[in-house]
Amino acid sequence: MILLRNVSLRLKGAQVLRNINLEIPPGGVFALIGPGASGKSLLFKVITGLLRPDEGDVHVDGDCLTGLGDIELGPIRRKIGMLFQNYALFDHMSVYENIAFPLRRLFNYSEEQIAQIVAERLHRVSLPGFQDRFPPGLSGGQKKRVGIARATAQRAPIILYDEPTAGLDPVNSQKIYDLIRDEQRAQGTTAVVISSDVAGLLTVADRVAMMHRGELLFAGTTAHAQRSGHAAVNQFVHGLTEGPL
Amino acid sequence: MSETVRSETPFGLIVPERMGKAVLGIAEQVGGMGVLTGQLVARMLPPRIDRFELIRNMHKMGVRSVGIVSSTALFTGGTIIIQAAPLVVRFGATAIIGWAAGFAMLREVAPLLIALMFSGRVGANNTAELGTMVVTDQLDALRALAIDPISYLILPRVISMIVMLFALNVIGDLVALTGAVIGANALLDVDFALFMDSFLTMLEAWDFVLSMIKSLAFGVMIAITSCYFGLTVTGGAPGVGRAVNSSVVAAAIGIFVMDYFSTFVLK
């Protein structure tokens, strides 16, 4: 479970997160939605300890992140796999090396086991035969899928996906959502997904939270979000042009 | 209509204000480099270095620089002879041309020029690489994977730069000497034996050691500045360009300042 209590954050003098209280229950697909620059990606960085909130506490799987340094955060971060918004693949490594990297560094897998896991992950994201390619030679969609393969390779109980379908066509977007859903069911993980493609995301999400200007406007089930009485939530979920946003 | 932004600083204080900002900026950079150096030293006790990254960087930064360093050194050695030739002929000092060329190259020209070449090729590339990694979240990805970027990424680069500049300086000294021998033979008709006679009898081991000490100091300077400016990039791709520029300028200034003080102290 991920728990945020009264989390606030200022960056370069601007209040980017305001008093966030959010509980993400274990298991299931949790959608984090909201207009651009509403603080969703920053919230991911707070959850992984990459950014420290000015106020409030963050708990991941029962461990409180407050006051922990990078070394103490290590065991907590191993419980989290993360797909970054702009892939964050290591350019100097091949696709194989990128996916194998966390397995080699964090676990005691043999090279045969690593090769098996990498091949299975690449097959899962429909990129078999891409292991020797390098990230600069891949398309945006292919990079996303390699990023997903890397984020899920270590079988972490929590996976954070930041805009996994940005720049993809509707067919490939839906394939990615289905993949996230299937992965979550197969591994029993907690998948937290940020996406601007609300319609697609809500087809697989169990619960939804919406942020706007650093504030949490809504948190509840997907069904509740779709018939929310909150004007901004209703407008965003249904893609309406008229409304407060 | 364009909007004119007016400074609220009184006219008489604009220059002091800008100077103050510049001083604060330099202080921040020097302090940042100090902090980075401290972090690197802390990771050395005990050493936690990724061997694969170390070897990869030594090859990329050192082995691939041999060609450019050698060609620089060869022509520099020859140029020293061309510059010295008229005076040597006028004073009939061909017997000490080996000492003169060796003294100038070992003590000053070779370590300085090789360090500047290394800074332009390797230091600039290192800043660009690290800066790109920062703006594309690759460093955050490392941290999110519970991997310390300083141990995994920075320490192997710093060690590689220091060790490989030292090695390149040895190679550069020898190649520059070869260039000087060729130049002396072609322009002054000084044969190899005569050249080496004054080189070996009049120069001391200390001259060579001083060249090595300087290359180590320059290596530290290039490594720290290039990593610092790479790690502190902000502002996307244009920010990477600015960081590379700042890194090369800062390294060059640092090299000349270090050269002055090392020459003064170790003369």
Short mmCIF file of C-alpha atoms in Angstrom, two decimals, chain A residues 29-171:
data_model
loop_
_atom_site.label_atom_id
_atom_site.label_comp_id
_atom_site.label_asym_id
_atom_site.label_seq_id
_atom_site.Cartn_x
_atom_site.Cartn_y
_atom_site.Cartn_z
CA VAL A 29 -4.68 -0.71 -11.37
CA PHE A 30 -4.78 2.80 -9.93
CA ALA A 31 -5.18 5.67 -12.39
CA LEU A 32 -3.73 9.09 -11.58
CA ILE A 33 -5.24 11.62 -13.95
CA GLY A 34 -5.31 15.36 -14.35
CA PRO A 35 -4.44 18.17 -16.74
CA GLY A 36 -0.80 18.84 -17.65
CA ALA A 37 1.46 20.31 -14.93
CA SER A 38 -0.92 19.26 -12.16
CA GLY A 39 1.84 17.50 -10.21
CA LYS A 40 1.22 13.85 -11.15
CA SER A 41 4.81 13.04 -12.20
CA LEU A 42 6.12 14.93 -9.17
CA LEU A 43 3.94 12.73 -6.98
CA PHE A 44 5.65 9.67 -8.50
CA LYS A 45 9.03 11.17 -7.67
CA VAL A 46 7.86 11.79 -4.11
CA ILE A 47 6.66 8.18 -3.81
CA THR A 48 10.06 6.87 -4.97
CA GLY A 49 11.96 9.27 -2.71
CA LEU A 50 13.53 11.13 -5.65
CA LEU A 51 11.94 14.31 -4.27
CA ARG A 52 11.44 14.96 -0.56
CA PRO A 53 8.22 16.70 0.45
CA ASP A 54 8.51 19.87 2.51
CA GLU A 55 5.66 18.67 4.68
CA GLY A 56 3.86 15.40 5.23
CA ASP A 57 4.76 11.72 5.19
CA VAL A 58 5.00 9.07 2.49
CA HIS A 59 4.63 5.39 3.38
CA VAL A 60 5.40 2.59 0.94
CA ASP A 61 4.51 -0.94 1.97
CA GLY A 62 4.55 0.13 5.62
CA ASP A 63 7.92 1.92 5.45
CA CYS A 64 8.00 5.66 6.06
CA LEU A 65 10.29 7.53 3.64
CA THR A 66 10.59 10.66 5.77
CA GLY A 67 14.18 11.55 6.63
CA LEU A 68 15.72 8.62 4.74
CA GLY A 69 18.84 9.12 2.61
CA ASP A 70 19.54 7.42 -0.71
CA ILE A 71 21.21 4.43 0.95
CA GLU A 72 18.35 3.84 3.44
CA LEU A 73 15.85 4.29 0.60
CA GLY A 74 17.50 1.46 -1.38
CA PRO A 75 15.46 -1.45 0.04
CA ILE A 76 12.22 0.54 -0.39
CA ARG A 77 13.06 1.50 -3.97
CA ARG A 78 13.63 -2.16 -4.81
CA LYS A 79 9.93 -2.68 -4.15
CA ILE A 80 9.08 -0.17 -6.88
CA GLY A 81 9.49 -0.45 -10.64
CA MET A 82 9.10 2.79 -12.56
CA LEU A 83 8.50 3.74 -16.16
CA PHE A 84 9.57 7.36 -16.64
CA GLN A 85 7.62 9.82 -18.77
CA ASN A 86 10.51 10.17 -21.24
CA TYR A 87 11.60 6.52 -20.98
CA ALA A 88 14.93 7.21 -19.15
CA LEU A 89 16.54 4.30 -20.97
CA PHE A 90 20.32 4.23 -20.69
CA ASP A 91 21.52 5.33 -24.13
CA HIS A 92 24.91 3.63 -23.87
CA MET A 93 23.35 0.24 -23.17
CA SER A 94 21.60 -2.10 -25.60
CA VAL A 95 17.96 -3.02 -25.06
CA TYR A 96 19.14 -6.29 -23.48
CA GLU A 97 21.53 -4.48 -21.13
CA ASN A 98 18.84 -1.97 -20.16
CA ILE A 99 16.42 -4.69 -19.09
CA ALA A 100 19.13 -6.84 -17.51
CA PHE A 101 20.62 -3.87 -15.62
CA PRO A 102 18.40 -3.93 -12.49
CA LEU A 103 18.51 -7.74 -12.43
CA ARG A 104 22.32 -7.75 -12.43
CA ARG A 105 22.71 -4.90 -9.95
CA LEU A 106 20.01 -5.74 -7.43
CA PHE A 107 19.63 -9.51 -7.49
CA ASN A 108 21.74 -12.63 -7.64
CA TYR A 109 20.37 -14.07 -10.87
CA SER A 110 22.64 -16.19 -13.07
CA GLU A 111 23.28 -14.97 -16.62
CA GLU A 112 21.04 -17.79 -17.95
CA GLN A 113 18.18 -16.64 -15.71
CA ILE A 114 18.71 -13.03 -16.75
CA ALA A 115 18.69 -14.03 -20.43
CA GLN A 116 15.44 -15.94 -19.88
CA ILE A 117 13.78 -13.03 -18.09
CA VAL A 118 14.89 -10.51 -20.73
CA ALA A 119 13.65 -12.72 -23.58
CA GLU A 120 10.32 -13.24 -21.80
CA ARG A 121 9.92 -9.49 -21.10
CA LEU A 122 10.73 -8.58 -24.70
CA HIS A 123 8.23 -11.15 -25.95
CA ARG A 124 5.66 -9.74 -23.51
CA VAL A 125 6.05 -6.20 -24.89
CA SER A 126 6.04 -7.49 -28.48
CA LEU A 127 9.68 -6.63 -29.18
CA PRO A 128 11.34 -10.02 -29.70
CA GLY A 129 14.64 -9.71 -31.56
CA PHE A 130 15.26 -6.16 -30.33
CA GLN A 131 17.79 -7.12 -27.65
CA ASP A 132 20.85 -5.87 -29.56
CA ARG A 133 19.35 -2.54 -30.61
CA PHE A 134 20.26 0.69 -28.80
CA PRO A 135 17.67 3.20 -27.49
CA PRO A 136 18.62 6.09 -29.82
CA GLY A 137 17.66 3.86 -32.76
CA LEU A 138 14.17 3.05 -31.45
CA SER A 139 10.88 4.82 -32.07
CA GLY A 140 9.04 6.49 -29.17
CA GLY A 141 6.60 3.59 -28.87
CA GLN A 142 9.40 1.03 -28.87
CA LYS A 143 11.24 2.97 -26.18
CA LYS A 144 8.08 2.99 -24.07
CA ARG A 145 7.77 -0.76 -24.40
CA VAL A 146 11.43 -1.33 -23.51
CA GLY A 147 10.87 0.96 -20.51
CA ILE A 148 7.90 -1.17 -19.46
CA ALA A 149 9.99 -4.33 -19.87
CA ARG A 150 12.69 -2.84 -17.63
CA ALA A 151 10.21 -1.55 -15.05
CA THR A 152 8.55 -4.94 -14.73
CA ALA A 153 11.66 -7.16 -15.05
CA GLN A 154 12.52 -7.14 -11.36
CA ARG A 155 9.01 -8.28 -10.37
CA ALA A 156 8.59 -5.39 -7.94
CA PRO A 157 5.28 -5.39 -6.01
CA ILE A 158 4.57 -1.79 -7.05
CA ILE A 159 4.94 -0.51 -10.62
CA LEU A 160 4.59 3.19 -11.46
CA TYR A 161 3.86 3.95 -15.11
CA ASP A 162 4.25 7.61 -16.09
CA GLU A 163 2.44 8.26 -19.40
CA PRO A 164 2.96 4.75 -20.83
CA THR A 165 0.93 5.55 -23.96
CA ALA A 166 2.05 9.09 -24.76
CA GLY A 167 2.68 9.42 -28.47
CA LEU A 168 1.18 6.02 -29.34
CA ASP A 169 -1.69 5.39 -31.71
CA PRO A 170 -5.01 4.22 -30.19
CA VAL A 171 -4.44 0.55 -31.08
#
